[in-house]
mmCIF file of C-alpha atoms in Angstrom:
data_model
loop_
_atom_site.group_PDB
_atom_site.id
_atom_site.type_symbol
_atom_site.label_atom_id
_atom_site.label_comp_id
_atom_site.label_asym_id
_atom_site.label_seq_id
_atom_site.Cartn_x
_atom_site.Cartn_y
_atom_site.Cartn_z
ATOM 1 C CA MET A 1 91.904 123.086 99.740
ATOM 2 C CA ASN A 2 95.336 122.640 101.299
ATOM 3 C CA GLU A 3 98.507 121.932 99.308
ATOM 4 C CA THR A 4 98.792 118.244 100.287
ATOM 5 C CA ARG A 5 95.251 117.564 99.124
ATOM 6 C CA ARG A 6 95.854 119.513 95.930
ATOM 7 C CA GLN A 7 98.973 117.426 95.172
ATOM 8 C CA ILE A 8 97.155 114.131 95.789
ATOM 9 C CA GLU A 9 94.243 115.205 93.585
ATOM 10 C CA ALA A 10 96.643 116.289 90.819
ATOM 11 C CA HIS A 11 98.493 112.961 91.027
ATOM 12 C CA VAL A 12 95.227 111.042 90.632
ATOM 13 C CA GLN A 13 94.278 113.276 87.674
ATOM 14 C CA GLU A 14 97.613 112.416 86.009
ATOM 15 C CA ASN A 15 97.392 108.697 86.909
ATOM 16 C CA VAL A 16 93.741 107.845 86.437
ATOM 17 C CA GLY A 17 92.784 104.614 88.181
ATOM 18 C CA ILE A 18 95.857 104.619 90.407
ATOM 19 C CA HIS A 19 95.558 102.165 93.269
ATOM 20 C CA PHE A 20 96.268 103.071 96.861
ATOM 21 C CA ASN A 21 99.613 101.262 97.214
ATOM 22 C CA GLU A 22 100.901 102.903 94.051
ATOM 23 C CA LEU A 23 99.757 106.298 95.299
ATOM 24 C CA VAL A 24 101.718 105.713 98.518
ATOM 25 C CA ARG A 25 104.844 104.550 96.631
ATOM 26 C CA GLU A 26 104.816 107.558 94.310
ATOM 27 C CA SER A 27 104.056 110.090 97.015
ATOM 28 C CA GLU A 28 106.161 111.943 99.539
ATOM 29 C CA PHE A 29 103.375 111.556 102.101
ATOM 30 C CA ALA A 30 102.827 108.889 104.748
ATOM 31 C CA PRO A 31 100.040 106.329 104.139
ATOM 32 C CA GLY A 32 97.961 107.811 106.972
ATOM 33 C CA GLN A 33 98.213 111.281 105.462
ATOM 34 C CA ILE A 34 97.129 109.972 102.089
ATOM 35 C CA GLN A 35 94.180 108.110 103.639
ATOM 36 C CA TYR A 36 93.053 111.237 105.476
ATOM 37 C CA HIS A 37 93.293 113.526 102.449
ATOM 38 C CA VAL A 38 91.795 110.989 100.046
ATOM 39 C CA ARG A 39 88.778 110.630 102.370
ATOM 40 C CA ARG A 40 88.368 114.412 102.361
ATOM 41 C CA LEU A 41 88.708 114.547 98.555
ATOM 42 C CA ILE A 42 86.056 111.841 98.168
ATOM 43 C CA LYS A 43 83.740 113.562 100.643
ATOM 44 C CA GLY A 44 84.145 116.822 98.694
ATOM 45 C CA ASP A 45 83.383 115.055 95.373
ATOM 46 C CA HIS A 46 86.894 115.685 94.033
ATOM 47 C CA LEU A 47 87.732 111.957 93.763
ATOM 48 C CA VAL A 48 85.864 108.684 93.324
ATOM 49 C CA ARG A 49 86.938 105.439 94.979
ATOM 50 C CA ALA A 50 86.245 102.055 93.348
ATOM 51 C CA GLU A 51 87.210 98.489 94.298
ATOM 52 C CA PHE A 52 88.244 96.064 91.576
ATOM 53 C CA TYR A 53 89.582 92.588 92.324
ATOM 54 C CA GLY A 54 90.943 93.363 95.765
ATOM 55 C CA ARG A 55 92.422 96.761 94.970
ATOM 56 C CA THR A 56 91.155 100.226 95.704
ATOM 57 C CA HIS A 57 91.500 102.609 92.766
ATOM 58 C CA TYR A 58 90.969 106.379 92.607
ATOM 59 C CA TYR A 59 89.553 108.452 89.765
ATOM 60 C CA PRO A 60 88.467 111.971 88.954
ATOM 61 C CA PRO A 61 84.640 112.109 89.163
ATOM 62 C CA SER A 62 84.339 112.653 85.397
ATOM 63 C CA TYR A 63 84.855 108.913 84.697
ATOM 64 C CA ASP A 64 81.774 106.685 84.669
ATOM 65 C CA GLU A 65 81.565 103.174 86.134
ATOM 66 C CA TRP A 66 82.440 101.416 82.843
ATOM 67 C CA GLU A 67 85.484 103.641 82.329
ATOM 68 C CA ARG A 68 86.669 103.082 85.903
ATOM 69 C CA ALA A 69 86.506 99.291 85.494
ATOM 70 C CA ALA A 70 88.277 99.450 82.128
ATOM 71 C CA LEU A 71 91.062 101.657 83.469
ATOM 72 C CA ALA A 72 91.619 99.369 86.466
ATOM 73 C CA LEU A 73 91.863 96.343 84.160
ATOM 74 C CA PHE A 74 94.188 98.100 81.714
ATOM 75 C CA ARG A 75 96.729 98.524 84.517
ATOM 76 C CA ARG A 76 97.405 94.778 84.201
ATOM 77 C CA GLU A 77 99.989 94.055 81.506
ATOM 78 C CA THR A 78 98.405 90.872 80.166
ATOM 79 C CA THR A 79 94.915 92.347 80.066
ATOM 80 C CA ARG A 80 96.274 95.361 78.255
ATOM 81 C CA GLU A 81 98.080 93.147 75.699
ATOM 82 C CA ILE A 82 94.861 91.219 75.024
ATOM 83 C CA VAL A 83 92.954 94.435 74.356
ATOM 84 C CA VAL A 84 95.731 95.837 72.129
ATOM 85 C CA HIS A 85 95.783 92.569 70.183
ATOM 86 C CA LEU A 86 92.027 92.765 69.653
ATOM 87 C CA ILE A 87 92.295 96.368 68.490
ATOM 88 C CA GLU A 88 94.821 95.270 65.878
ATOM 89 C CA HIS A 89 93.347 91.857 64.941
ATOM 90 C CA GLU A 90 89.646 91.801 65.707
ATOM 91 C CA PRO A 91 87.711 89.626 65.385
ATOM 92 C CA ALA A 92 89.907 86.882 66.774
ATOM 93 C CA ASP A 93 89.464 83.429 68.198
ATOM 94 C CA PRO A 94 90.838 82.702 71.690
ATOM 95 C CA ASP A 95 93.493 80.221 70.504
ATOM 96 C CA SER A 96 95.018 82.725 68.089
ATOM 97 C CA VAL A 97 95.110 85.397 70.809
ATOM 98 C CA ALA A 98 96.786 83.027 73.297
ATOM 99 C CA ASP A 99 99.305 81.944 70.645
ATOM 100 C CA ALA A 100 100.076 85.499 69.535
ATOM 101 C CA LEU A 101 100.657 86.647 73.122
ATOM 102 C CA ASP A 102 102.468 83.443 74.105
ATOM 103 C CA ILE A 103 100.226 82.854 77.102
ATOM 104 C CA ALA A 104 98.407 79.781 78.339
ATOM 105 C CA ARG A 105 94.777 79.490 77.340
ATOM 106 C CA SER A 106 93.849 79.434 81.047
ATOM 107 C CA THR A 107 95.623 82.776 81.532
ATOM 108 C CA LEU A 108 93.751 84.213 78.570
ATOM 109 C CA GLU A 109 90.421 82.964 79.942
ATOM 110 C CA TYR A 110 91.172 84.446 83.364
ATOM 111 C CA HIS A 111 91.683 87.906 81.865
ATOM 112 C CA LEU A 112 88.871 87.497 79.319
ATOM 113 C CA SER A 113 86.369 86.659 82.050
ATOM 114 C CA ARG A 114 87.038 90.040 83.661
ATOM 115 C CA LEU A 115 86.952 91.858 80.335
ATOM 116 C CA VAL A 116 83.657 90.190 79.401
ATOM 117 C CA GLU A 117 82.200 90.783 82.879
ATOM 118 C CA HIS A 118 82.803 94.533 82.491
ATOM 119 C CA GLU A 119 81.548 94.579 78.873
ATOM 120 C CA ILE A 120 84.897 95.550 77.376
ATOM 121 C CA VAL A 121 85.166 92.387 75.260
ATOM 122 C CA GLU A 122 82.332 90.374 73.750
ATOM 123 C CA LYS A 123 82.419 86.629 73.219
ATOM 124 C CA ARG A 124 80.284 85.632 70.262
ATOM 125 C CA TYR A 125 79.377 82.061 69.391
ATOM 126 C CA ASP A 126 78.609 80.898 65.865
ATOM 127 C CA ASP A 127 76.247 78.070 64.965
ATOM 128 C CA ARG A 128 79.060 75.535 65.506
ATOM 129 C CA LYS A 129 79.777 76.979 69.009
ATOM 130 C CA ARG A 130 83.110 78.490 67.936
ATOM 131 C CA VAL A 131 84.055 81.585 69.909
ATOM 132 C CA THR A 132 84.980 84.916 68.378
ATOM 133 C CA LEU A 133 86.301 87.813 70.447
ATOM 134 C CA ARG A 134 85.508 91.451 69.705
ATOM 135 C CA LEU A 135 85.799 94.710 71.577
ATOM 136 C CA ALA A 136 82.405 95.848 72.813
ATOM 137 C CA ASN A 137 83.235 99.511 72.261
ATOM 138 C CA PRO A 138 86.483 99.877 70.262
ATOM 139 C CA ASP A 139 86.566 103.695 70.051
ATOM 140 C CA ARG A 140 85.963 104.250 73.741
ATOM 141 C CA THR A 141 88.367 101.441 74.659
ATOM 142 C CA GLY A 142 91.152 102.880 72.493
ATOM 143 C CA ARG A 143 90.848 106.296 74.112
ATOM 144 C CA LEU A 144 90.994 104.860 77.624
ATOM 145 C CA LEU A 145 93.869 102.526 76.821
ATOM 146 C CA SER A 146 96.118 105.488 76.163
ATOM 147 C CA ALA A 147 95.345 106.925 79.622
ATOM 148 C CA VAL A 148 97.186 104.239 81.639
ATOM 149 C CA GLU A 149 100.347 102.167 81.689
ATOM 150 C CA PRO A 150 100.788 99.057 83.836
ATOM 151 C CA THR A 151 102.978 99.659 86.874
ATOM 152 C CA VAL A 152 106.162 97.715 87.559
ATOM 153 C CA PRO A 153 104.549 95.624 90.350
ATOM 154 C CA ASP A 154 101.585 94.813 88.081
ATOM 155 C CA ARG A 155 103.980 93.768 85.324
ATOM 156 C CA LEU A 156 105.929 91.556 87.715
ATOM 157 C CA VAL A 157 102.750 89.793 88.875
ATOM 158 C CA ASP A 158 101.671 89.191 85.283
ATOM 159 C CA ARG A 159 105.097 87.917 84.262
ATOM 160 C CA PHE A 160 105.271 85.609 87.269
ATOM 161 C CA THR A 161 101.830 84.217 86.357
ATOM 162 C CA ARG A 162 102.983 83.608 82.790
ATOM 163 C CA LEU A 163 106.117 81.839 84.031
ATOM 164 C CA VAL A 164 104.112 79.531 86.303
ATOM 165 C CA ASP A 165 101.564 78.840 83.539
ATOM 166 C CA ASN A 166 104.332 77.958 81.095
ATOM 167 C CA LEU A 167 105.913 75.599 83.650
ATOM 168 C CA LEU A 168 102.598 73.872 84.371
ATOM 169 C CA GLU A 169 101.318 73.703 80.793
ATOM 170 C CA PRO A 170 101.976 70.350 79.106
ATOM 171 C CA PRO A 171 104.101 70.397 75.925
ATOM 172 C CA ALA A 172 102.084 70.838 72.717
ATOM 173 C CA ASN A 173 102.866 67.292 71.484
ATOM 174 C CA SER A 174 102.095 65.444 74.718
ATOM 175 C CA PRO A 175 98.951 63.287 75.095
#
């Protein structure tokens, strides 16, 4: 394996779930070089490629499909905050999570739908149809959470979304 490929593989190992644009930003190599070497690494079973919500992410082959989805989601600041909140305060109802994180309920539901879809969070309904949120696999989730940090661009997108939601959300006392 040549040195460029070795460096790209090492960077993915250190930044599990890194997406392509981030890999380009953090690399000294041109996008075309990265594409070429990533294809070779995938073909040689040194990397795995996965698409989540319009982004291509790269992983070492030791991560299974559930872990890859979780890691991709944890790169989003708001999603990560929801999961951390549930680790600290589970079980929780959606309103208390939205209030604690100071996000609109619609923003919470957007992120929850992805977390539920990938079986990271469970929504449970009681006999009165009240919703309770729990982590589907708290131990596994906690271990993976420590493997990633949201990137600056991901944080900016999440913060912009929160700003827009707060501007569009009616005041609490309005009809």
